[in-house]
Coordinates of C-alpha atoms in Angstrom, one line a residue:
X20 CA -3.4 -10.4 -1.5
X21 CA -7.5 -10.7 -1.3
X22 CA -8.1 -7.2 -0.1
X23 CA -12.3 -8.1 -0.1
X24 CA -14.5 -10.6 1.0
X25 CA -17.2 -10.2 -2.1
X26 CA -16.0 -8.5 -5.4
X27 CA -17.3 -5.2 -6.6
X28 CA -17.9 -4.1 -10.0
X29 CA -15.2 -2.2 -11.8
X30 CA -16.3 -0.7 -14.9
X31 CA -14.2 -0.4 -17.7
X32 CA -15.1 1.2 -20.8
X33 CA -14.0 0.1 -24.2
X34 CA -15.0 2.0 -27.5
X35 CA -12.9 2.1 -31.1
X36 CA -8.9 3.5 -30.9
X37 CA -8.6 3.1 -27.6
X38 CA -4.8 3.5 -25.7
X39 CA -4.4 -0.5 -25.2
X40 CA -1.3 0.5 -22.3
X41 CA -3.2 3.1 -20.0
X42 CA -5.7 0.7 -18.0
X43 CA -4.2 -2.6 -17.4
X44 CA -2.0 -2.0 -14.4
X45 CA -5.0 -0.7 -12.9
X46 CA -7.5 -3.4 -14.0
X47 CA -4.9 -6.9 -13.3
X48 CA -4.3 -5.8 -9.8
X49 CA -7.9 -4.4 -8.8
X50 CA -8.6 -8.2 -10.2
X51 CA -6.2 -9.4 -8.3
X52 CA -7.5 -7.7 -4.6
X53 CA -11.0 -9.4 -5.8
X54 CA -12.3 -7.1 -7.4
X55 CA -14.3 -7.9 -10.8
X56 CA -13.9 -5.7 -13.9
X57 CA -16.3 -5.9 -16.6
X58 CA -16.4 -3.7 -19.9
X59 CA -19.0 -1.2 -21.3
X60 CA -19.6 -0.5 -25.0
X61 CA -21.1 2.0 -26.7
X62 CA -24.8 1.6 -27.2
X63 CA -24.8 1.7 -30.8
X64 CA -22.9 -1.5 -31.0
X65 CA -25.9 -4.5 -32.3
X66 CA -25.5 -7.5 -29.6
X67 CA -21.9 -9.3 -30.2
X68 CA -20.4 -6.7 -31.9
X69 CA -16.8 -6.0 -31.3
X70 CA -14.5 -2.9 -30.3
X71 CA -11.5 -2.4 -31.5
X72 CA -8.0 -0.9 -30.0
X73 CA -5.3 1.1 -30.7
X74 CA -3.3 -2.3 -31.0
X75 CA -5.8 -4.0 -33.3
X76 CA -7.6 -6.0 -30.3
X77 CA -11.0 -6.7 -30.8
X78 CA -13.3 -6.7 -27.4
X79 CA -16.4 -7.9 -26.7
X80 CA -18.7 -5.3 -24.2
X81 CA -19.9 -7.2 -21.5
X82 CA -22.8 -4.4 -21.4
X83 CA -23.7 -1.1 -23.2
X84 CA -23.4 1.9 -21.5
X85 CA -27.2 2.5 -21.2
X86 CA -27.0 -0.5 -19.3
X87 CA -24.6 1.3 -16.5
X88 CA -26.1 2.2 -13.5
X89 CA -23.6 4.3 -10.9
X90 CA -25.4 2.4 -8.4
X91 CA -24.3 -1.2 -9.5
X92 CA -20.1 0.3 -10.1
X93 CA -17.4 0.5 -7.4
X94 CA -15.4 2.6 -10.3
X95 CA -15.8 3.7 -13.9
X96 CA -12.7 3.9 -15.7
X97 CA -12.4 5.7 -19.0
X98 CA -9.2 5.2 -21.1
X99 CA -7.7 7.2 -23.7
X100 CA -8.6 6.8 -27.3
X101 CA -8.2 8.9 -30.6
X102 CA -11.9 9.1 -30.8
X103 CA -11.7 11.7 -28.1
X104 CA -10.2 14.1 -30.4
X105 CA -12.3 13.0 -33.4
X106 CA -15.5 14.5 -33.0
X107 CA -18.4 13.8 -29.8
X108 CA -18.7 10.3 -30.3
X109 CA -17.4 9.2 -27.0
X110 CA -19.5 11.8 -25.7
X111 CA -21.9 9.5 -24.3
X112 CA -19.4 8.3 -22.0
X113 CA -18.5 11.8 -20.4
X114 CA -22.1 12.3 -19.8
X115 CA -22.3 8.9 -17.8
X116 CA -18.7 10.2 -16.0
X117 CA -21.1 12.5 -14.8
X118 CA -24.2 10.6 -13.7
X119 CA -21.2 8.3 -12.0
X120 CA -19.8 11.7 -10.0
X121 CA -23.5 13.5 -9.3
X122 CA -23.8 9.6 -7.5
X123 CA -20.9 9.9 -5.8
X124 CA -19.5 6.8 -7.3
X125 CA -15.3 7.5 -8.5
X126 CA -14.3 7.6 -12.4
X127 CA -11.0 7.6 -13.8
X128 CA -10.1 9.2 -16.7
X129 CA -6.9 8.9 -18.6
X130 CA -5.2 10.7 -21.7
X131 CA -7.8 11.6 -24.3
X132 CA -10.8 10.8 -21.7
X133 CA -9.6 14.0 -19.8
X134 CA -10.2 15.8 -23.2
X135 CA -14.1 14.7 -22.8
X136 CA -14.5 15.4 -19.4
X137 CA -13.2 18.8 -19.6
X138 CA -15.6 19.3 -22.6
X139 CA -18.4 18.3 -20.6
X140 CA -17.6 20.5 -17.8
X141 CA -16.2 18.1 -15.1
X142 CA -13.3 19.8 -14.5
X143 CA -14.3 22.9 -14.3
X144 CA -14.5 23.0 -10.6
X145 CA -11.9 20.0 -10.0
X146 CA -8.0 19.7 -9.3
X147 CA -7.1 17.6 -12.3
X148 CA -4.2 16.7 -14.9
X149 CA -3.7 15.4 -18.5
X150 CA -0.9 14.7 -21.2
X151 CA -0.4 18.7 -20.9
X152 CA -2.4 21.8 -19.7
X153 CA -2.7 23.3 -23.5
X154 CA -4.4 19.7 -24.2
X155 CA -7.5 20.7 -22.6
X156 CA -7.0 24.6 -23.3
X157 CA -7.8 23.7 -26.6
X158 CA -11.5 22.0 -25.4
X159 CA -12.1 25.5 -24.3
X160 CA -13.1 24.4 -20.9
X161 CA -12.8 27.2 -18.1
X162 CA -11.2 24.9 -15.2
X163 CA -7.5 25.8 -16.6
X164 CA -7.0 27.3 -12.9
X165 CA -7.4 23.6 -11.3
X166 CA -4.8 22.6 -13.9
X167 CA -2.2 20.5 -11.6
X168 CA 1.2 19.6 -13.3
X169 CA 1.4 16.1 -11.7
X170 CA 1.4 12.4 -13.1
X171 CA -1.6 11.2 -11.4
X172 CA -4.1 13.6 -9.8
X173 CA -7.1 12.5 -7.3
X174 CA -9.9 15.2 -6.3
X175 CA -12.5 13.6 -4.2
X176 CA -14.3 11.2 -7.1
X177 CA -11.9 11.9 -10.2
X178 CA -9.3 10.4 -10.9
X179 CA -7.1 11.9 -14.0
X180 CA -3.7 11.4 -15.1
X181 CA -1.9 11.8 -18.4
X182 CA -1.0 8.9 -21.0
X183 CA 3.0 8.1 -19.8
X184 CA 1.8 7.8 -16.6
X185 CA -0.5 4.1 -16.4
X186 CA 1.3 3.7 -12.7
X187 CA 0.4 6.8 -10.9
X188 CA -2.6 6.0 -12.2
X189 CA -3.4 2.8 -11.2
X190 CA -1.9 3.8 -7.6
X191 CA -4.8 7.1 -7.2
X192 CA -7.7 4.0 -8.5
X193 CA -5.7 1.8 -6.0
X194 CA -5.8 4.0 -2.9
X195 CA -9.8 5.8 -4.1
X196 CA -10.8 2.3 -3.7
X197 CA -8.9 1.2 -0.4
X198 CA -7.1 -1.8 -2.4
X199 CA -3.5 -2.7 -1.4
X200 CA -3.9 -1.1 2.2
X201 CA 0.4 -0.7 3.8
X202 CA 1.3 -2.2 0.1
X203 CA 0.9 0.6 -2.3
X204 CA 3.8 2.4 -1.7
X205 CA 5.7 -1.0 -2.5
X206 CA 3.6 -1.7 -5.6
X207 CA 4.5 1.9 -7.3
X208 CA 7.9 1.5 -6.4
X209 CA 8.5 -2.2 -8.1
X210 CA 6.5 -0.8 -11.0
X211 CA 7.3 2.7 -11.7
X212 CA 10.6 2.3 -10.2
X213 CA 11.9 -1.2 -11.1
X214 CA 13.0 -1.1 -6.9
X215 CA 13.7 -5.5 -6.4
X216 CA 13.4 -4.6 -2.9
X217 CA 9.3 -3.3 -3.2
X218 CA 9.1 -7.0 -4.8
X219 CA 9.7 -8.9 -1.4
X220 CA 7.5 -6.2 0.7
X221 CA 4.3 -6.0 -2.3
X222 CA 4.5 -10.3 -1.6
X223 CA 5.7 -10.5 2.0
X224 CA 2.1 -11.9 3.3
X225 CA 1.2 -13.9 0.5
X226 CA 2.0 -17.8 2.2
X227 CA 0.6 -16.5 5.3

C-alpha cells in the first residue's frame, strides 16, 4: 500500500504528559504509506533524556525543537498533553507551529494542543475545532467565531481535532498529505465505524 516513492518525514512532538491515544492511528498509517516519523522533544532536555507520556511510557526524542526546520518536514503533529493546561512550558512548540504555518508546511493539533495554538493566536483567523468551544474560550483567544462543531477540521495548512477523535484526526492528515487516495473512506469506515466491508476495500490491491 506504499503511496510515495521516497519517504517524507513527518515530525511528531513529544513532551511530558502527552496523550498516548491521540496520534497512533495517524503515525502508524503514515509509516505504512511510506512516510518516516521522527519525534521532536523539548530543548531543555539533556542528551539521552526521555519524556514520559500519560501512560508512563518513556520516549527518547530523535531531535530537539531547536533542530527542527520546517523545510525538512512534511507535517508537524502536536498531540494533546496535560501540560498545555498547566502553564507555558509547551509554548515553544506552538511557536514552532507558527513557523511551520508561515513556511506553508502543515500543522496538525489535537486536544490540549489546540489550546496552545489558541494562546499563540493561530486560531484567530482559521476555522478550527477542539474538545469544546468553552475550552478554547478559557484561553482568552479571539477566534471563537471560527470554531466549528465537528470531529476534525482542516483550514488550509492547519488541522485540528478534539481528544475523542483520533480517527477523524488521522483522516484529515491523510487527506492533507494526499495519502490513501481512493481508500480514505474505507479506512475511516473500518476504524471509526467498525465496518467489516471496509477491510476488503482498504486491502483490495495489496496482492496486486
